[in-house]
Amino acid sequence: MANVVVVGAQWGDEGKGKIVDWLSERADVVVRFQGGHNAGHTLVVGGVTYRLSILPSGVVRPGKLSAIGNGVVIDPWALLKEIETLRGQGIEVTPDNLCIAGNAVLILPLHRELDLAREEARGADRIGTTGRGIGPAYEDKVGRRAVRVSDLADPKALSQRIDQLLLHHNALRRGLGVKEIKAKAIEDKLIKVGPKILPYVDNVWQRLDAARRGGKRILFEGAQGAMLDIDHGTYPYVTSSNTVAAQAAVGSGLGHGAVGYVLGIAKAYTTRVGSGPFPTEQDNEIGRTLGERGHEVGTVTGRERRCGWFDAVQLRQAVKVAGIDGIALTKSDVLDGFATIKICIAYRYRGERYDYLPATLSAQTEVEPIYETLEGWQTSTRGARSWAELPATAIKYIRRLEELIETPVALLSTSPEREDTILVRDPFAD
């Protein structure tokens, strides 16, 4: 049985929550391997809606092990609040069904404060972060001054870590005109929260290795999308971690051989939240219609998403760099009723035709999409559960997307309901 990695193939918000939920029912272990609590996944199980940000999706299902890997940055207070919210909905989260990597980095209040202060200082050039401190926490990780989960168990080491951290952060705060922080204020908060987090701490890599050797099905749950990857995305308008499938191994502590089938999630059109290049954006009635029909508002941030036509150039590039084997195409029903539908098949930049998204920000901002126009369909596809229920023009649209992105559609989602899914290829069957 293949282990499955689920990654976003666009700019995030592709509908990973539903697909991960659909797959997690068949998995034994669900792992988060990157990102932080800015990743909003909405799950509907047994008629109950659960909104998760940091916890793996398997936590709402009995008999599953959920793991937060070393590649994740963890806000301990946000984590505990999410656990308490689930308990209020009848879901018990215990060390039996949740384990946390001790070598994962903690997000502290100073990270959130720095995130917001920087965005404020940028003015019109702001990146568009969620202000949850995720980027600054990753900076401290790379800078080798971060406080890690395991430090909560060692008061002496914790004190030293905080001193090293503040040597850097207080200098930044002075430059930004923000009040400096006393070490004791942070230390007191962490000493208080430590006993609530430490029971969940385990060697995640060891637990996952044992599961793999035992023939268990492991589902790796990614956050954000390939075009927000720190290396391969529209830099600097990206997240602060690697979002591609290779990170599943690094961010969980398993070797690359443990990564099996890679399922990329993509909408039948394109959206983006926050700032940054967006070649196919429709800042017009078409974009507004897509947004209204698709309910394009961020689960975590509440921000409206920018909407545009399907960008096959961007997605084909994501398929290559993210190692995607098949696509789960979501929200195809949002296109119901359009007389014609456009697909971006190439870009034009300074008189030249491009079949990829250039690396420079200026080129990414200035490229002009070259469109191919297809006939739309005037009937509803919402809730379809087989190809036979789809109009011929909808099938033609999907087949054309497969040709352009050079990857098959493995699943097709036709509504937010998990049962409204057409399975073409079972990712766990390889």
Coordinates of C-alpha atoms in Angstrom, one line a residue:
M1 CA 0.0 0.0 0.0
A2 CA 1.3 3.5 -0.9
N3 CA 1.7 6.2 1.6
V4 CA 0.1 9.3 0.2
V5 CA 1.2 12.9 0.3
V6 CA -1.4 15.6 -0.2
V7 CA -0.1 19.0 -1.3
G8 CA -1.7 22.2 -2.7
A9 CA -0.9 22.7 -6.3
Q10 CA -1.8 26.4 -6.6
W11 CA -1.6 29.3 -4.1
G12 CA -3.3 27.4 -1.2
D13 CA -7.0 27.2 -0.4
E14 CA -7.5 24.5 -3.0
G15 CA -9.9 22.5 -0.9
K16 CA -7.4 20.2 0.7
G17 CA -9.5 19.8 3.9
K18 CA -12.2 17.8 2.1
I19 CA -9.8 15.6 0.2
V20 CA -7.6 15.0 3.3
D21 CA -10.8 14.1 5.2
W22 CA -11.9 11.8 2.5
L23 CA -8.5 10.0 2.5
S24 CA -8.0 10.1 6.3
E25 CA -10.9 7.7 6.7
R26 CA -8.8 5.1 5.0
A27 CA -5.5 6.0 6.5
D28 CA -4.0 4.7 9.8
V29 CA -1.8 7.7 10.5
V30 CA -2.1 11.4 9.5
V31 CA 0.9 13.6 9.6
R32 CA 1.3 17.4 9.4
F33 CA 4.8 18.1 8.1
Q34 CA 5.2 21.9 7.5
G35 CA 3.5 25.2 8.1
G36 CA 1.8 26.4 11.2
H37 CA -1.7 27.4 12.4
N38 CA -2.4 29.5 9.4
A39 CA -3.6 26.4 7.5
G40 CA -7.3 26.3 7.7
H41 CA -9.0 22.9 7.0
T42 CA -12.7 22.5 7.3
L43 CA -14.0 18.9 7.8
V44 CA -17.5 17.7 7.9
V45 CA -17.8 14.3 9.6
G46 CA -21.2 12.8 10.5
G47 CA -22.9 16.1 9.9
V48 CA -20.6 18.0 12.3
T49 CA -18.2 20.7 11.0
Y50 CA -14.7 20.8 12.4
R51 CA -12.3 23.7 11.6
L52 CA -8.7 22.7 12.1
S53 CA -5.6 24.9 11.8
I54 CA -2.7 23.0 13.4
L55 CA -4.1 19.6 14.3
P56 CA -3.9 16.8 11.6
S57 CA -7.2 15.9 10.1
G58 CA -7.1 12.4 11.4
V59 CA -7.7 13.6 14.9
V60 CA -11.4 13.8 14.5
R61 CA -11.6 10.1 13.5
P62 CA -11.4 7.3 16.1
G63 CA -8.6 4.8 15.9
K64 CA -6.3 7.1 13.9
L65 CA -2.9 8.4 15.1
S66 CA -2.2 12.0 14.3
A67 CA 1.3 13.4 14.3
I68 CA 2.7 16.9 14.2
G69 CA 6.2 16.6 12.6
N70 CA 9.4 18.5 13.2
G71 CA 8.8 20.6 10.1
V72 CA 5.8 22.3 11.7
V73 CA 6.1 25.5 13.8
I74 CA 3.8 25.2 16.8
D75 CA 2.0 27.9 18.7
P76 CA 1.3 26.0 22.0
W77 CA -1.5 28.3 23.1
A78 CA -3.3 28.0 19.7
L79 CA -2.8 24.2 19.8
L80 CA -4.3 23.9 23.2
K81 CA -7.2 26.1 22.3
E82 CA -7.9 23.9 19.2
I83 CA -7.8 20.8 21.4
E84 CA -10.3 22.4 23.8
T85 CA -12.6 23.4 21.0
L86 CA -12.6 19.8 19.7
R87 CA -13.3 18.5 23.2
G88 CA -16.3 20.8 23.3
Q89 CA -17.5 19.0 20.1
G90 CA -17.1 15.6 21.7
I91 CA -13.6 14.7 20.3
E92 CA -11.1 13.6 22.9
V93 CA -7.5 14.5 22.0
T94 CA -5.0 12.5 24.1
P95 CA -1.4 11.3 23.8
D96 CA -2.9 8.0 22.5
N97 CA -4.1 9.7 19.3
L98 CA -1.8 12.7 19.0
C99 CA 2.0 12.9 19.2
I100 CA 4.2 16.0 18.7
A101 CA 7.8 16.0 17.6
G102 CA 10.1 17.3 20.4
N103 CA 12.4 18.9 17.8
A104 CA 9.6 21.1 16.4
V105 CA 10.0 24.8 16.9
L106 CA 7.6 26.9 19.0
I107 CA 5.9 30.1 17.9
L108 CA 6.0 32.6 20.8
P109 CA 4.0 35.9 21.3
L110 CA 7.1 37.8 20.2
H111 CA 6.9 36.1 16.8
R112 CA 3.4 37.3 16.3
E113 CA 4.3 40.8 17.4
L114 CA 7.3 40.9 15.0
D115 CA 5.1 39.6 12.1
L116 CA 2.6 42.4 12.6
A117 CA 5.2 45.1 13.2
R118 CA 7.0 44.2 10.0
E119 CA 3.8 44.2 7.9
E120 CA 2.9 47.6 9.3
A121 CA 6.4 49.0 8.5
R122 CA 6.1 47.7 4.9
G123 CA 3.0 49.7 4.2
A124 CA 1.8 49.2 0.6
D125 CA 4.6 46.6 0.0
R126 CA 3.3 44.2 2.7
I127 CA 3.7 40.5 2.0
G128 CA 0.2 39.6 3.2
T129 CA 1.1 37.3 6.0
T130 CA -1.6 36.0 8.4
G131 CA 0.2 37.7 11.3
R132 CA 0.5 34.5 13.3
G133 CA 4.3 34.6 13.7
I134 CA 5.0 31.7 11.5
G135 CA 7.7 33.4 9.3
P136 CA 9.6 34.8 12.3
A137 CA 9.6 31.4 14.0
Y138 CA 11.1 29.8 10.9
E139 CA 13.7 32.5 10.8
D140 CA 14.7 31.7 14.3
K141 CA 14.9 28.0 13.5
V142 CA 17.3 28.6 10.6
G143 CA 19.2 31.1 12.8
R144 CA 19.7 28.4 15.4
R145 CA 18.2 30.4 18.2
A146 CA 14.6 29.0 18.3
V147 CA 12.9 27.5 21.4
R148 CA 11.9 24.0 20.6
V149 CA 9.2 21.8 22.1
S150 CA 11.7 19.6 23.9
D151 CA 13.1 22.7 25.7
L152 CA 9.9 22.9 27.7
A153 CA 11.2 19.9 29.7
D154 CA 14.5 21.5 30.6
P155 CA 14.2 24.8 32.6
K156 CA 17.9 25.5 32.4
A157 CA 18.1 25.0 28.7
L158 CA 14.9 27.0 28.2
S159 CA 16.3 30.0 30.1
Q160 CA 19.5 29.9 27.9
R161 CA 17.4 29.7 24.7
I162 CA 15.3 32.6 25.7
D163 CA 18.3 34.8 26.4
Q164 CA 19.8 33.9 23.0
L165 CA 16.5 34.6 21.3
L166 CA 16.0 38.0 23.0
L167 CA 19.5 39.1 22.0
H168 CA 18.2 39.0 18.5
H169 CA 14.6 40.0 18.9
N170 CA 15.1 43.0 21.2
A171 CA 17.5 44.5 18.6
L172 CA 14.8 44.1 16.0
R173 CA 12.2 45.6 18.2
R174 CA 14.3 48.6 18.9
G175 CA 14.7 49.2 15.2
L176 CA 11.0 48.9 14.7
G177 CA 10.2 51.2 17.6
V178 CA 8.6 48.4 19.6
K179 CA 9.0 47.9 23.3
E180 CA 11.7 45.4 24.4
I181 CA 10.8 42.2 26.1
K182 CA 12.0 40.8 29.5
A183 CA 13.1 37.2 29.5
K184 CA 11.1 36.4 32.6
A185 CA 7.8 37.3 30.9
I186 CA 8.4 34.7 28.2
E187 CA 9.9 32.1 30.6
D188 CA 6.9 32.3 32.9
K189 CA 4.5 31.7 30.1
L190 CA 6.4 28.7 28.8
I191 CA 6.8 27.2 32.2
K192 CA 3.1 27.4 32.7
V193 CA 2.2 26.0 29.3
G194 CA 4.9 23.3 29.3
P195 CA 3.1 20.6 31.4
K196 CA 0.0 20.9 29.1
I197 CA 2.1 20.2 26.0
L198 CA 4.8 17.8 27.1
P199 CA 2.5 14.7 27.5
Y200 CA 2.0 14.7 23.8
V201 CA 5.7 14.8 23.0
D202 CA 7.3 11.7 21.4
N203 CA 9.8 10.7 18.8
V204 CA 7.5 11.2 15.8
W205 CA 10.1 9.8 13.4
Q206 CA 10.2 6.6 15.5
R207 CA 6.4 6.2 15.7
L208 CA 6.1 6.8 11.9
D209 CA 8.9 4.3 11.1
A210 CA 7.2 1.7 13.2
A211 CA 3.9 2.4 11.5
R212 CA 5.5 2.1 8.0
R213 CA 7.2 -1.2 8.9
G214 CA 3.9 -2.5 10.3
G215 CA 2.2 -1.9 6.9
K216 CA 0.1 1.0 8.1
R217 CA -1.2 3.6 5.7
I218 CA 0.3 7.0 6.3
L219 CA -1.3 10.2 5.0
F220 CA 1.0 13.3 4.9
E221 CA -1.1 16.4 5.1
G222 CA 0.5 19.6 3.5
A223 CA -0.5 23.2 4.0
Q224 CA -0.6 26.2 1.7
G225 CA 0.4 25.4 -2.0
A226 CA 3.3 24.8 -4.3
M227 CA 3.3 28.4 -5.6
L228 CA 3.8 29.6 -2.0
D229 CA 6.9 27.4 -1.5
I230 CA 9.8 29.4 -0.1
D231 CA 12.0 28.1 -3.0
H232 CA 9.6 27.5 -5.9
G233 CA 6.9 30.0 -5.3
T234 CA 6.3 33.6 -6.2
Y235 CA 9.1 34.9 -3.9
P236 CA 8.9 37.0 -1.8
Y237 CA 5.1 36.6 -1.7
V238 CA 5.4 33.1 -0.3
T239 CA 5.2 31.2 3.0
S240 CA 8.2 30.5 5.1
S241 CA 8.5 26.7 4.5
N242 CA 8.8 24.2 1.7
T243 CA 5.3 23.1 0.7
V244 CA 6.2 20.6 -2.0
A245 CA 6.0 16.8 -1.5
A246 CA 9.7 16.3 -0.7
Q247 CA 9.2 18.2 2.5
A248 CA 6.9 15.4 3.7
A249 CA 10.0 13.2 4.4
V250 CA 12.1 16.0 5.8
G251 CA 9.4 17.5 8.0
S252 CA 8.3 14.2 9.5
G253 CA 11.6 12.4 10.0
L254 CA 11.0 9.6 7.5
G255 CA 13.4 8.9 4.6
H256 CA 12.3 9.9 1.1
G257 CA 11.5 6.2 0.3
A258 CA 8.5 6.4 2.6
V259 CA 6.8 9.0 0.4
G260 CA 4.6 7.2 -2.1
Y261 CA 1.8 8.7 -4.2
V262 CA 1.7 12.5 -4.4
L263 CA -1.8 13.9 -4.8
G264 CA -1.9 17.6 -5.8
I265 CA -5.1 19.5 -5.0
A266 CA -6.2 22.2 -7.5
K267 CA -9.4 24.1 -8.1
A268 CA -11.0 24.1 -11.6
Y269 CA -10.2 27.8 -11.6
T270 CA -7.5 29.7 -9.7
T271 CA -7.5 31.8 -6.5
R272 CA -5.0 33.6 -4.3
V273 CA -5.3 35.4 -1.0
G274 CA -3.1 38.3 0.0
S275 CA -0.5 40.1 -2.1
G276 CA 1.7 38.8 -5.0
P277 CA 1.6 38.0 -8.7
F278 CA -1.5 36.4 -10.1
P279 CA -1.4 36.2 -14.0
T280 CA -4.9 35.0 -14.6
E281 CA -6.7 37.2 -12.0
Q282 CA -10.0 38.6 -13.0
D283 CA -10.6 41.8 -11.2
N284 CA -14.0 42.1 -12.8
E285 CA -17.5 40.6 -12.8
I286 CA -16.1 37.2 -13.7
G287 CA -13.8 37.2 -10.7
R288 CA -16.6 38.4 -8.4
T289 CA -18.9 35.6 -9.8
L290 CA -16.3 32.9 -9.1
G291 CA -15.7 34.3 -5.6
E292 CA -19.4 34.4 -4.8
R293 CA -20.2 30.9 -6.1
G294 CA -17.1 29.4 -4.6
H295 CA -17.5 31.2 -1.2
E296 CA -13.9 32.3 -1.5
V297 CA -13.2 33.5 2.0
G298 CA -10.2 32.2 4.0
T299 CA -11.1 29.7 6.7
V300 CA -8.6 31.1 9.2
T301 CA -8.2 34.7 8.1
G302 CA -11.6 35.6 6.8
R303 CA -10.0 37.4 3.9
E304 CA -11.6 37.4 0.5
R305 CA -9.6 35.5 -2.1
R306 CA -8.7 36.9 -5.5
C307 CA -10.2 34.8 -8.3
G308 CA -9.2 34.0 -11.9
W309 CA -9.3 31.5 -14.7
F310 CA -7.4 28.2 -14.5
D311 CA -3.7 28.7 -15.1
A312 CA -2.4 25.5 -16.7
V313 CA 1.2 27.0 -17.0
Q314 CA 1.4 27.5 -13.3
L315 CA -0.1 24.2 -12.5
R316 CA 2.1 22.2 -14.9
Q317 CA 5.1 23.9 -13.3
A318 CA 3.8 22.9 -9.8
V319 CA 3.4 19.3 -10.9
K320 CA 7.0 19.1 -11.9
V321 CA 8.6 20.8 -8.9
A322 CA 6.2 19.2 -6.3
G323 CA 6.5 15.7 -7.8
I324 CA 2.7 15.4 -8.3
D325 CA 1.4 12.0 -9.6
G326 CA -2.2 12.9 -9.9
I327 CA -4.6 15.8 -9.3
A328 CA -7.7 16.1 -7.2
L329 CA -9.7 18.7 -9.0
T330 CA -12.1 20.6 -6.7
K331 CA -14.9 23.1 -7.2
S332 CA -15.7 22.2 -10.8
D333 CA -19.3 22.9 -10.0
V334 CA -18.5 26.6 -9.5
L335 CA -18.0 26.8 -13.3
D336 CA -21.6 25.7 -13.9
G337 CA -23.5 28.1 -16.1
F338 CA -20.6 29.9 -17.8
A339 CA -21.2 30.1 -21.5
T340 CA -17.5 30.0 -22.2
I341 CA -14.5 29.2 -20.0
K342 CA -10.9 30.3 -20.4
I343 CA -7.7 28.4 -19.7
C344 CA -4.3 30.0 -19.6
I345 CA -2.1 27.9 -21.9
A346 CA 1.0 30.2 -22.0
Y347 CA 2.4 33.6 -21.1
R348 CA 3.6 36.5 -23.1
Y349 CA 6.4 38.7 -21.7
R350 CA 8.1 41.5 -23.6
G351 CA 7.1 39.9 -26.9
E352 CA 8.3 36.4 -26.1
R353 CA 6.1 33.4 -25.4
Y354 CA 6.7 31.5 -22.1
D355 CA 5.6 28.0 -21.1
Y356 CA 6.7 28.6 -17.5
L357 CA 6.4 31.3 -14.8
P358 CA 9.7 33.2 -14.8
A359 CA 11.6 33.5 -11.5
T360 CA 11.9 37.3 -11.3
L361 CA 9.1 39.2 -9.5
S362 CA 8.9 41.8 -12.2
A363 CA 8.4 39.2 -14.9
Q364 CA 5.8 37.3 -12.8
T365 CA 3.9 40.6 -12.3
E366 CA 4.0 41.7 -15.9
V367 CA 3.4 38.4 -17.8
E368 CA 0.2 38.4 -19.9
P369 CA -1.8 35.2 -20.0
I370 CA -2.5 33.6 -23.4
Y371 CA -5.9 32.0 -23.2
E372 CA -7.7 29.1 -24.9
T373 CA -11.5 29.4 -24.8
L374 CA -13.7 26.3 -24.3
E375 CA -17.5 25.9 -24.4
G376 CA -19.0 25.9 -21.0
W377 CA -22.0 23.9 -19.7
Q378 CA -25.4 25.1 -18.8
T379 CA -26.4 22.3 -16.5
S380 CA -25.5 21.7 -12.9
T381 CA -22.7 19.3 -12.0
R382 CA -23.0 19.9 -8.3
G383 CA -23.2 16.6 -6.4
A384 CA -22.2 14.4 -9.4
R385 CA -20.6 11.1 -8.2
S386 CA -19.8 9.5 -11.6
W387 CA -18.6 10.6 -15.0
A388 CA -22.0 9.6 -16.5
E389 CA -23.6 12.4 -14.5
L390 CA -21.3 15.1 -16.0
P391 CA -22.2 16.9 -19.3
A392 CA -19.9 16.2 -22.2
T393 CA -18.6 19.8 -22.2
A394 CA -17.5 19.4 -18.6
I395 CA -15.6 16.2 -19.3
K396 CA -14.0 17.9 -22.3
Y397 CA -12.8 20.7 -20.1
I398 CA -11.3 18.2 -17.6
R399 CA -9.6 16.2 -20.3
R400 CA -8.1 19.4 -21.8
L401 CA -6.7 20.3 -18.4
E402 CA -5.1 16.9 -18.1
E403 CA -3.4 17.4 -21.5
L404 CA -2.1 20.8 -20.5
I405 CA -0.8 20.0 -17.1
E406 CA 0.5 16.6 -18.2
T407 CA -1.0 14.8 -15.2
P408 CA -4.2 12.8 -14.8
V409 CA -7.1 13.8 -12.6
A410 CA -7.3 11.2 -9.9
L411 CA -10.3 12.6 -8.0
L412 CA -13.0 15.1 -9.0
S413 CA -14.9 17.0 -6.2
T414 CA -18.3 18.3 -7.2
S415 CA -19.4 19.9 -4.0
P416 CA -18.1 20.5 -0.4
E417 CA -19.8 17.3 0.7
R418 CA -17.2 14.5 1.0
E419 CA -19.4 11.9 -0.7
D420 CA -19.7 14.1 -3.8
T421 CA -16.4 12.8 -5.1
I422 CA -15.6 10.9 -8.3
L423 CA -12.7 8.5 -7.8
V424 CA -10.7 7.8 -10.9
R425 CA -7.6 6.4 -9.3
D426 CA -7.2 5.3 -5.6
P427 CA -4.0 7.0 -4.3
F428 CA -3.6 4.3 -1.6
A429 CA -3.7 1.5 -4.1
D430 CA -0.2 1.9 -5.6

